[in-house]
mmCIF file of C-alpha atoms in Angstrom:
data_model
loop_
_atom_site.group_PDB
_atom_site.id
_atom_site.type_symbol
_atom_site.label_atom_id
_atom_site.label_comp_id
_atom_site.label_asym_id
_atom_site.label_seq_id
_atom_site.Cartn_x
_atom_site.Cartn_y
_atom_site.Cartn_z
ATOM 1 C CA UNK A 1 63.315 100.147 91.158
ATOM 2 C CA UNK A 2 64.106 102.489 94.076
ATOM 3 C CA UNK A 3 62.763 106.027 93.802
ATOM 4 C CA UNK A 4 66.084 107.577 94.888
ATOM 5 C CA UNK A 5 69.321 105.815 94.036
ATOM 6 C CA UNK A 6 72.823 106.032 92.706
ATOM 7 C CA UNK A 7 73.487 104.094 89.519
ATOM 8 C CA UNK A 8 76.849 102.496 88.881
ATOM 9 C CA UNK A 9 77.724 103.292 85.255
ATOM 10 C CA UNK A 10 81.252 101.902 85.569
ATOM 11 C CA UNK A 11 82.190 99.643 88.423
ATOM 12 C CA UNK A 12 85.843 100.597 88.857
ATOM 13 C CA UNK A 13 88.120 98.054 90.479
ATOM 14 C CA UNK A 14 86.569 96.156 93.369
ATOM 15 C CA UNK A 15 83.988 98.708 94.499
ATOM 16 C CA UNK A 16 81.995 97.521 97.517
ATOM 17 C CA UNK A 17 79.759 98.876 100.251
ATOM 18 C CA UNK A 18 81.594 98.937 103.596
ATOM 19 C CA UNK A 19 81.004 100.373 107.045
ATOM 20 C CA UNK A 20 82.491 99.985 110.511
ATOM 21 C CA UNK A 21 82.337 96.190 110.248
ATOM 22 C CA UNK A 22 81.040 93.334 112.402
ATOM 23 C CA UNK A 23 82.931 93.695 115.651
ATOM 24 C CA UNK A 24 81.971 91.127 118.278
ATOM 25 C CA UNK A 25 80.975 88.382 115.840
ATOM 26 C CA UNK A 26 84.357 86.653 115.593
ATOM 27 C CA UNK A 27 83.358 84.002 118.159
ATOM 28 C CA UNK A 28 80.891 82.784 115.539
ATOM 29 C CA UNK A 29 83.522 82.619 112.792
ATOM 30 C CA UNK A 30 82.483 85.940 111.215
ATOM 31 C CA UNK A 31 85.310 88.266 110.053
ATOM 32 C CA UNK A 32 85.204 91.939 111.055
ATOM 33 C CA UNK A 33 85.343 93.191 107.423
ATOM 34 C CA UNK A 34 84.334 96.856 106.978
ATOM 35 C CA UNK A 35 86.342 99.738 105.547
ATOM 36 C CA UNK A 36 90.069 99.189 105.149
ATOM 37 C CA UNK A 37 90.819 102.885 105.816
ATOM 38 C CA UNK A 38 88.494 103.674 108.705
ATOM 39 C CA UNK A 39 89.872 107.194 109.102
ATOM 40 C CA UNK A 40 88.762 108.155 105.584
ATOM 41 C CA UNK A 41 85.413 106.378 106.006
ATOM 42 C CA UNK A 42 84.618 108.205 109.239
ATOM 43 C CA UNK A 43 85.616 111.619 107.940
ATOM 44 C CA UNK A 44 83.565 111.210 104.749
ATOM 45 C CA UNK A 45 80.523 110.207 106.795
ATOM 46 C CA UNK A 46 80.849 113.052 109.272
ATOM 47 C CA UNK A 47 81.220 115.614 106.494
ATOM 48 C CA UNK A 48 77.756 114.725 105.160
ATOM 49 C CA UNK A 49 76.170 114.382 108.602
ATOM 50 C CA UNK A 50 76.097 110.589 108.890
ATOM 51 C CA UNK A 51 77.148 108.484 111.855
ATOM 52 C CA UNK A 52 80.916 107.875 111.569
ATOM 53 C CA UNK A 53 80.679 104.135 110.863
ATOM 54 C CA UNK A 54 77.798 104.324 108.367
ATOM 55 C CA UNK A 55 77.924 102.595 104.958
ATOM 56 C CA UNK A 56 80.087 104.099 102.208
ATOM 57 C CA UNK A 57 81.419 103.001 98.842
ATOM 58 C CA UNK A 58 85.003 101.748 98.971
ATOM 59 C CA UNK A 59 86.929 101.496 95.694
ATOM 60 C CA UNK A 60 90.448 100.306 94.981
ATOM 61 C CA UNK A 61 93.008 101.789 92.539
ATOM 62 C CA UNK A 62 90.352 102.570 89.862
ATOM 63 C CA UNK A 63 87.256 104.509 90.878
ATOM 64 C CA UNK A 64 83.688 103.963 89.643
ATOM 65 C CA UNK A 65 81.417 106.238 87.615
ATOM 66 C CA UNK A 66 78.324 107.083 89.662
ATOM 67 C CA UNK A 67 75.095 108.758 88.459
ATOM 68 C CA UNK A 68 72.739 110.397 90.981
ATOM 69 C CA UNK A 69 68.983 110.109 90.451
ATOM 70 C CA UNK A 70 68.210 112.894 92.929
ATOM 71 C CA UNK A 71 69.879 115.892 94.566
ATOM 72 C CA UNK A 72 72.358 114.810 97.205
ATOM 73 C CA UNK A 73 75.202 115.902 99.464
ATOM 74 C CA UNK A 74 78.336 113.812 99.015
ATOM 75 C CA UNK A 75 81.921 113.619 100.235
ATOM 76 C CA UNK A 76 84.915 111.791 98.776
ATOM 77 C CA UNK A 77 87.871 110.878 101.005
ATOM 78 C CA UNK A 78 90.869 108.559 101.010
ATOM 79 C CA UNK A 79 93.409 108.241 98.203
ATOM 80 C CA UNK A 80 93.754 110.926 95.533
ATOM 81 C CA UNK A 81 91.514 109.683 92.719
ATOM 82 C CA UNK A 82 91.073 113.135 91.111
ATOM 83 C CA UNK A 83 87.246 113.188 91.390
ATOM 84 C CA UNK A 84 85.238 115.086 88.785
ATOM 85 C CA UNK A 85 81.581 116.092 88.997
ATOM 86 C CA UNK A 86 79.941 116.542 85.590
ATOM 87 C CA UNK A 87 83.430 116.784 84.115
ATOM 88 C CA UNK A 88 84.649 119.516 86.483
ATOM 89 C CA UNK A 89 87.257 118.928 89.213
ATOM 90 C CA UNK A 90 85.611 118.257 92.581
ATOM 91 C CA UNK A 91 87.396 118.745 95.907
ATOM 92 C CA UNK A 92 87.909 115.748 98.163
ATOM 93 C CA UNK A 93 87.578 115.806 101.968
ATOM 94 C CA UNK A 94 84.680 118.212 101.550
ATOM 95 C CA UNK A 95 80.870 118.070 101.513
ATOM 96 C CA UNK A 96 79.602 118.909 98.031
ATOM 97 C CA UNK A 97 75.978 119.326 96.853
ATOM 98 C CA UNK A 98 75.073 117.493 93.627
ATOM 99 C CA UNK A 99 72.089 117.892 91.323
ATOM 100 C CA UNK A 100 69.778 115.171 90.081
ATOM 101 C CA UNK A 101 71.368 113.513 87.042
ATOM 102 C CA UNK A 102 74.931 114.491 88.040
ATOM 103 C CA UNK A 103 77.781 112.150 87.121
ATOM 104 C CA UNK A 104 80.715 111.557 89.480
ATOM 105 C CA UNK A 105 83.845 110.098 87.892
ATOM 106 C CA UNK A 106 87.419 109.485 88.988
ATOM 107 C CA UNK A 107 90.786 109.679 87.298
ATOM 108 C CA UNK A 108 93.868 107.542 87.938
ATOM 109 C CA UNK A 109 94.776 107.115 91.591
ATOM 110 C CA UNK A 110 97.861 109.274 92.058
ATOM 111 C CA UNK A 111 98.349 108.728 95.807
ATOM 112 C CA UNK A 112 97.076 106.026 98.109
ATOM 113 C CA UNK A 113 95.083 102.992 97.004
ATOM 114 C CA UNK A 114 91.509 103.254 98.298
ATOM 115 C CA UNK A 115 88.827 105.895 97.991
ATOM 116 C CA UNK A 116 85.529 106.407 99.815
ATOM 117 C CA UNK A 117 82.226 107.974 98.795
ATOM 118 C CA UNK A 118 79.653 108.953 101.427
ATOM 119 C CA UNK A 119 76.149 110.273 100.687
ATOM 120 C CA UNK A 120 73.916 112.135 103.153
ATOM 121 C CA UNK A 121 71.643 109.646 104.867
ATOM 122 C CA UNK A 122 73.839 106.708 103.875
ATOM 123 C CA UNK A 123 73.324 103.857 101.442
ATOM 124 C CA UNK A 124 70.015 102.130 102.143
ATOM 125 C CA UNK A 125 71.007 98.478 102.175
ATOM 126 C CA UNK A 126 69.751 95.869 104.646
ATOM 127 C CA UNK A 127 72.167 95.051 107.463
ATOM 128 C CA UNK A 128 73.476 91.512 107.815
ATOM 129 C CA UNK A 129 74.473 90.597 111.361
ATOM 130 C CA UNK A 130 74.249 94.255 112.293
ATOM 131 C CA UNK A 131 76.453 95.623 109.496
ATOM 132 C CA UNK A 132 76.276 96.706 105.853
ATOM 133 C CA UNK A 133 79.888 95.608 105.237
ATOM 134 C CA UNK A 134 80.427 93.429 102.170
ATOM 135 C CA UNK A 135 82.249 90.162 102.775
ATOM 136 C CA UNK A 136 82.715 88.821 99.250
ATOM 137 C CA UNK A 137 84.248 85.486 100.288
ATOM 138 C CA UNK A 138 81.129 84.737 102.320
ATOM 139 C CA UNK A 139 78.736 86.269 99.792
ATOM 140 C CA UNK A 140 76.898 88.466 102.287
ATOM 141 C CA UNK A 141 76.486 92.104 103.270
ATOM 142 C CA UNK A 142 76.548 95.259 101.173
ATOM 143 C CA UNK A 143 74.801 94.873 97.823
ATOM 144 C CA UNK A 144 73.945 91.206 97.204
ATOM 145 C CA UNK A 145 77.143 90.147 98.951
ATOM 146 C CA UNK A 146 79.377 91.093 96.018
ATOM 147 C CA UNK A 147 81.423 93.835 94.401
ATOM 148 C CA UNK A 148 79.320 96.371 92.534
ATOM 149 C CA UNK A 149 78.715 96.025 88.795
ATOM 150 C CA UNK A 150 77.674 98.394 86.011
ATOM 151 C CA UNK A 151 73.903 98.840 86.134
ATOM 152 C CA UNK A 152 73.537 98.383 89.895
ATOM 153 C CA UNK A 153 71.152 100.868 91.497
ATOM 154 C CA UNK A 154 71.838 101.400 95.190
ATOM 155 C CA UNK A 155 68.990 103.045 97.168
ATOM 156 C CA UNK A 156 69.751 106.338 98.922
ATOM 157 C CA UNK A 157 67.643 109.028 100.549
ATOM 158 C CA UNK A 158 66.415 111.900 98.405
ATOM 159 C CA UNK A 159 68.896 114.621 99.316
ATOM 160 C CA UNK A 160 66.523 117.535 98.681
ATOM 161 C CA UNK A 161 65.766 117.762 102.400
ATOM 162 C CA UNK A 162 69.487 118.027 103.195
ATOM 163 C CA UNK A 163 69.900 121.009 100.855
ATOM 164 C CA UNK A 164 67.024 123.197 102.061
ATOM 165 C CA UNK A 165 68.144 126.440 103.601
ATOM 166 C CA UNK A 166 71.827 125.597 103.422
ATOM 167 C CA UNK A 167 74.675 127.853 102.388
ATOM 168 C CA UNK A 168 76.511 127.137 99.120
ATOM 169 C CA UNK A 169 79.742 127.328 101.124
ATOM 170 C CA UNK A 170 80.936 123.756 101.684
ATOM 171 C CA UNK A 171 81.999 122.016 104.866
ATOM 172 C CA UNK A 172 85.462 120.501 104.650
ATOM 173 C CA UNK A 173 88.244 118.910 106.663
ATOM 174 C CA UNK A 174 90.966 121.370 107.641
ATOM 175 C CA UNK A 175 94.038 120.783 105.391
ATOM 176 C CA UNK A 176 96.487 119.972 108.234
ATOM 177 C CA UNK A 177 94.390 116.892 109.070
ATOM 178 C CA UNK A 178 94.265 115.490 105.532
ATOM 179 C CA UNK A 179 96.599 112.471 105.343
ATOM 180 C CA UNK A 180 99.536 112.640 102.948
ATOM 181 C CA UNK A 181 99.370 109.189 101.361
ATOM 182 C CA UNK A 182 102.225 109.979 98.990
ATOM 183 C CA UNK A 183 104.683 110.443 101.848
ATOM 184 C CA UNK A 184 106.210 107.159 103.077
ATOM 185 C CA UNK A 185 106.609 106.647 106.799
ATOM 186 C CA UNK A 186 107.288 103.683 109.100
ATOM 187 C CA UNK A 187 104.416 101.472 110.235
ATOM 188 C CA UNK A 188 104.422 101.238 114.018
ATOM 189 C CA UNK A 189 104.303 97.700 115.428
ATOM 190 C CA UNK A 190 103.790 96.239 118.910
ATOM 191 C CA UNK A 191 105.701 93.007 119.664
ATOM 192 C CA UNK A 192 103.263 90.136 119.173
ATOM 193 C CA UNK A 193 102.038 87.288 121.372
ATOM 194 C CA UNK A 194 104.616 84.877 119.920
ATOM 195 C CA UNK A 195 107.598 87.230 120.067
ATOM 196 C CA UNK A 196 109.749 84.647 121.884
ATOM 197 C CA UNK A 197 109.382 82.190 118.971
ATOM 198 C CA UNK A 198 111.698 84.289 116.747
ATOM 199 C CA UNK A 199 115.462 84.508 116.603
ATOM 200 C CA UNK A 200 117.197 87.780 117.391
ATOM 201 C CA UNK A 201 118.094 88.368 113.744
ATOM 202 C CA UNK A 202 114.372 88.310 112.891
ATOM 203 C CA UNK A 203 113.834 91.401 115.025
ATOM 204 C CA UNK A 204 116.850 93.178 113.565
ATOM 205 C CA UNK A 205 115.559 92.537 110.036
ATOM 206 C CA UNK A 206 111.985 93.546 110.885
ATOM 207 C CA UNK A 207 113.100 96.942 112.235
ATOM 208 C CA UNK A 208 115.738 97.748 109.624
ATOM 209 C CA UNK A 209 114.896 96.083 106.299
ATOM 210 C CA UNK A 210 112.304 97.166 103.696
ATOM 211 C CA UNK A 211 109.454 94.828 102.770
ATOM 212 C CA UNK A 212 107.542 95.017 99.492
ATOM 213 C CA UNK A 213 103.809 94.362 99.174
ATOM 214 C CA UNK A 214 103.250 91.503 96.718
ATOM 215 C CA UNK A 215 100.516 91.406 94.049
ATOM 216 C CA UNK A 216 98.927 88.432 95.859
ATOM 217 C CA UNK A 217 97.571 90.850 98.490
ATOM 218 C CA UNK A 218 93.969 91.803 99.129
ATOM 219 C CA UNK A 219 91.480 92.807 101.809
ATOM 220 C CA UNK A 220 92.245 89.597 103.691
ATOM 221 C CA UNK A 221 95.970 90.222 104.043
ATOM 222 C CA UNK A 222 99.130 91.806 102.624
ATOM 223 C CA UNK A 223 101.796 89.308 101.638
ATOM 224 C CA UNK A 224 105.244 90.869 102.004
ATOM 225 C CA UNK A 225 108.607 90.061 100.458
ATOM 226 C CA UNK A 226 111.885 90.860 102.147
ATOM 227 C CA UNK A 227 114.539 89.322 104.394
ATOM 228 C CA UNK A 228 113.163 86.161 106.003
ATOM 229 C CA UNK A 229 112.220 86.350 109.680
ATOM 230 C CA UNK A 230 113.633 83.106 111.141
ATOM 231 C CA UNK A 231 111.855 81.195 113.887
ATOM 232 C CA UNK A 232 113.694 79.568 116.771
ATOM 233 C CA UNK A 233 112.026 76.264 115.903
ATOM 234 C CA UNK A 234 108.606 75.880 114.291
ATOM 235 C CA UNK A 235 106.387 78.505 112.657
ATOM 236 C CA UNK A 236 103.268 76.712 113.850
ATOM 237 C CA UNK A 237 101.187 77.405 116.938
ATOM 238 C CA UNK A 238 97.940 75.934 118.195
ATOM 239 C CA UNK A 239 95.190 77.619 116.184
ATOM 240 C CA UNK A 240 94.255 80.779 118.070
ATOM 241 C CA UNK A 241 92.282 84.019 117.755
ATOM 242 C CA UNK A 242 93.589 86.315 115.014
ATOM 243 C CA UNK A 243 92.681 89.888 114.085
ATOM 244 C CA UNK A 244 93.393 92.753 111.636
ATOM 245 C CA UNK A 245 96.891 94.155 112.076
ATOM 246 C CA UNK A 246 98.462 90.880 113.230
ATOM 247 C CA UNK A 247 101.708 90.009 111.409
ATOM 248 C CA UNK A 248 101.865 86.266 110.857
ATOM 249 C CA UNK A 249 105.086 84.585 109.784
ATOM 250 C CA UNK A 250 104.748 81.145 108.125
ATOM 251 C CA UNK A 251 107.622 78.697 107.704
ATOM 252 C CA UNK A 252 109.183 80.569 104.739
ATOM 253 C CA UNK A 253 109.814 83.576 106.993
ATOM 254 C CA UNK A 254 107.915 86.020 104.756
ATOM 255 C CA UNK A 255 105.457 88.090 106.835
ATOM 256 C CA UNK A 256 101.737 88.459 106.141
ATOM 257 C CA UNK A 257 99.905 91.466 107.599
ATOM 258 C CA UNK A 258 96.261 90.575 108.192
ATOM 259 C CA UNK A 259 93.692 93.135 107.067
ATOM 260 C CA UNK A 260 89.943 93.816 107.389
ATOM 261 C CA UNK A 261 88.648 90.566 105.861
ATOM 262 C CA UNK A 262 91.089 88.283 107.681
ATOM 263 C CA UNK A 263 90.066 84.932 109.111
ATOM 264 C CA UNK A 264 89.232 84.698 112.801
ATOM 265 C CA UNK A 265 91.740 81.973 113.753
ATOM 266 C CA UNK A 266 95.278 81.226 112.603
ATOM 267 C CA UNK A 267 98.052 78.729 113.192
ATOM 268 C CA UNK A 268 101.191 80.730 112.345
ATOM 269 C CA UNK A 269 103.322 82.586 114.880
ATOM 270 C CA UNK A 270 102.491 86.297 115.194
ATOM 271 C CA UNK A 271 105.668 88.351 115.515
ATOM 272 C CA UNK A 272 103.949 91.701 115.927
ATOM 273 C CA UNK A 273 100.728 93.703 115.666
ATOM 274 C CA UNK A 274 100.334 96.931 113.690
ATOM 275 C CA UNK A 275 99.227 99.786 115.946
ATOM 276 C CA UNK A 276 95.540 100.453 115.287
ATOM 277 C CA UNK A 277 96.220 104.099 114.454
ATOM 278 C CA UNK A 278 98.462 102.991 111.559
ATOM 279 C CA UNK A 279 96.032 100.565 109.898
ATOM 280 C CA UNK A 280 94.454 103.357 107.771
ATOM 281 C CA UNK A 281 97.896 104.303 106.430
ATOM 282 C CA UNK A 282 98.639 100.642 105.704
ATOM 283 C CA UNK A 283 95.292 100.305 103.909
ATOM 284 C CA UNK A 284 96.442 102.998 101.466
ATOM 285 C CA UNK A 285 99.552 101.063 100.423
ATOM 286 C CA UNK A 286 99.327 99.063 97.179
ATOM 287 C CA UNK A 287 101.196 96.136 95.595
ATOM 288 C CA UNK A 288 104.758 97.137 94.801
ATOM 289 C CA UNK A 289 104.918 99.702 97.624
ATOM 290 C CA UNK A 290 107.684 99.386 100.184
ATOM 291 C CA UNK A 291 107.006 99.148 103.912
ATOM 292 C CA UNK A 292 109.282 99.758 106.850
ATOM 293 C CA UNK A 293 108.400 98.927 110.440
ATOM 294 C CA UNK A 294 109.191 100.643 113.736
ATOM 295 C CA UNK A 295 108.657 99.231 117.242
ATOM 296 C CA UNK A 296 106.295 100.905 119.704
ATOM 297 C CA UNK A 297 105.112 99.930 123.158
ATOM 298 C CA UNK A 298 101.552 98.988 124.026
ATOM 299 C CA UNK A 299 101.312 102.220 126.027
ATOM 300 C CA UNK A 300 102.362 104.291 122.995
ATOM 301 C CA UNK A 301 99.889 102.486 120.742
ATOM 302 C CA UNK A 302 97.135 103.167 123.260
ATOM 303 C CA UNK A 303 98.117 106.834 123.397
ATOM 304 C CA UNK A 304 97.843 107.041 119.604
ATOM 305 C CA UNK A 305 94.336 105.535 119.719
ATOM 306 C CA UNK A 306 93.247 107.963 122.447
ATOM 307 C CA UNK A 307 94.515 110.865 120.357
ATOM 308 C CA UNK A 308 92.592 109.529 117.347
ATOM 309 C CA UNK A 309 89.428 109.158 119.448
ATOM 310 C CA UNK A 310 89.789 112.740 120.711
ATOM 311 C CA UNK A 311 90.198 113.988 117.131
ATOM 312 C CA UNK A 312 86.967 112.297 116.032
ATOM 313 C CA UNK A 313 85.125 113.584 119.089
ATOM 314 C CA UNK A 314 86.094 117.136 118.117
ATOM 315 C CA UNK A 315 85.274 116.489 114.473
ATOM 316 C CA UNK A 316 81.892 115.022 115.363
ATOM 317 C CA UNK A 317 81.080 118.012 117.559
ATOM 318 C CA UNK A 318 82.186 120.439 114.836
ATOM 319 C CA UNK A 319 80.260 118.738 112.024
ATOM 320 C CA UNK A 320 77.212 117.811 114.060
ATOM 321 C CA UNK A 321 74.956 114.842 113.459
ATOM 322 C CA UNK A 322 72.904 116.511 110.762
ATOM 323 C CA UNK A 323 73.549 117.422 107.127
ATOM 324 C CA UNK A 324 73.411 121.204 107.521
ATOM 325 C CA UNK A 325 76.624 122.657 106.094
ATOM 326 C CA UNK A 326 78.856 125.117 107.873
ATOM 327 C CA UNK A 327 80.765 128.182 106.721
ATOM 328 C CA UNK A 328 84.168 127.646 105.125
ATOM 329 C CA UNK A 329 85.680 129.473 108.089
ATOM 330 C CA UNK A 330 84.375 126.708 110.354
ATOM 331 C CA UNK A 331 86.445 123.787 109.155
ATOM 332 C CA UNK A 332 85.624 120.391 110.610
#
């Protein structure tokens, strides 16, 4: 057994180890995978001094119960799962020291859909094709290629070294930057590579009508229900490269938004692509939630990504690449 570890006492609902994913492997048929909400993953990692795309726990709708075998520094981000440490409310979006034997639990998810737990030093799991991301359909990555189960012990670094000489004041993300997952907003979409395969009424419906996320949705893709998006002729295209954020429309006209675990090729027409900056928001929507879409240009989508990159550059500089905590007046 590992000397320092976290023990999963309750698994929650689909709790896996994820990181920044396997970019650049799609030519070999390997999905990107990785965290669905990469904003929350990166913030949680930076708060505890890890590299932004390091491995974290991702949990969906119901959080796990986690016991710590050693002192640690942790951060919880993402949806509002009402975390509690040894029975006491624990702040999210903040680095928090924990003692050996401490128990982290979560209540019902009251906003959003996915939560993230980062520990200082990261989860010590062997990389597969350069990543710790779990791809359950392929049975590889993360912890034994599967969702976590009660009794699993995931190796971590002993956090004692991260706590020496630190202030009890805790580093945290400034409140204006914390996403409001309870507030609905439009998902921004770039017209897709097969835009000319759709009738004009398809575009009118896409920009004006609500679409509901169906229960048959997962990390591979969100199946939506709403007004059909009619094609000019066929829904089929020659099988081509596909990627997270692409909105495929099969013959029934009901759109499917591809997510982190999506396949690498597809044969349905792609009407649009979700702007990369909006994928974290989309990842926090759950079955039954309503989505509305808004068109943006490629230039606007690129501007949003540059703004996001600048934010993380400032955050990384403010938090530093070490686990030493900062004063509460020095918000990340």
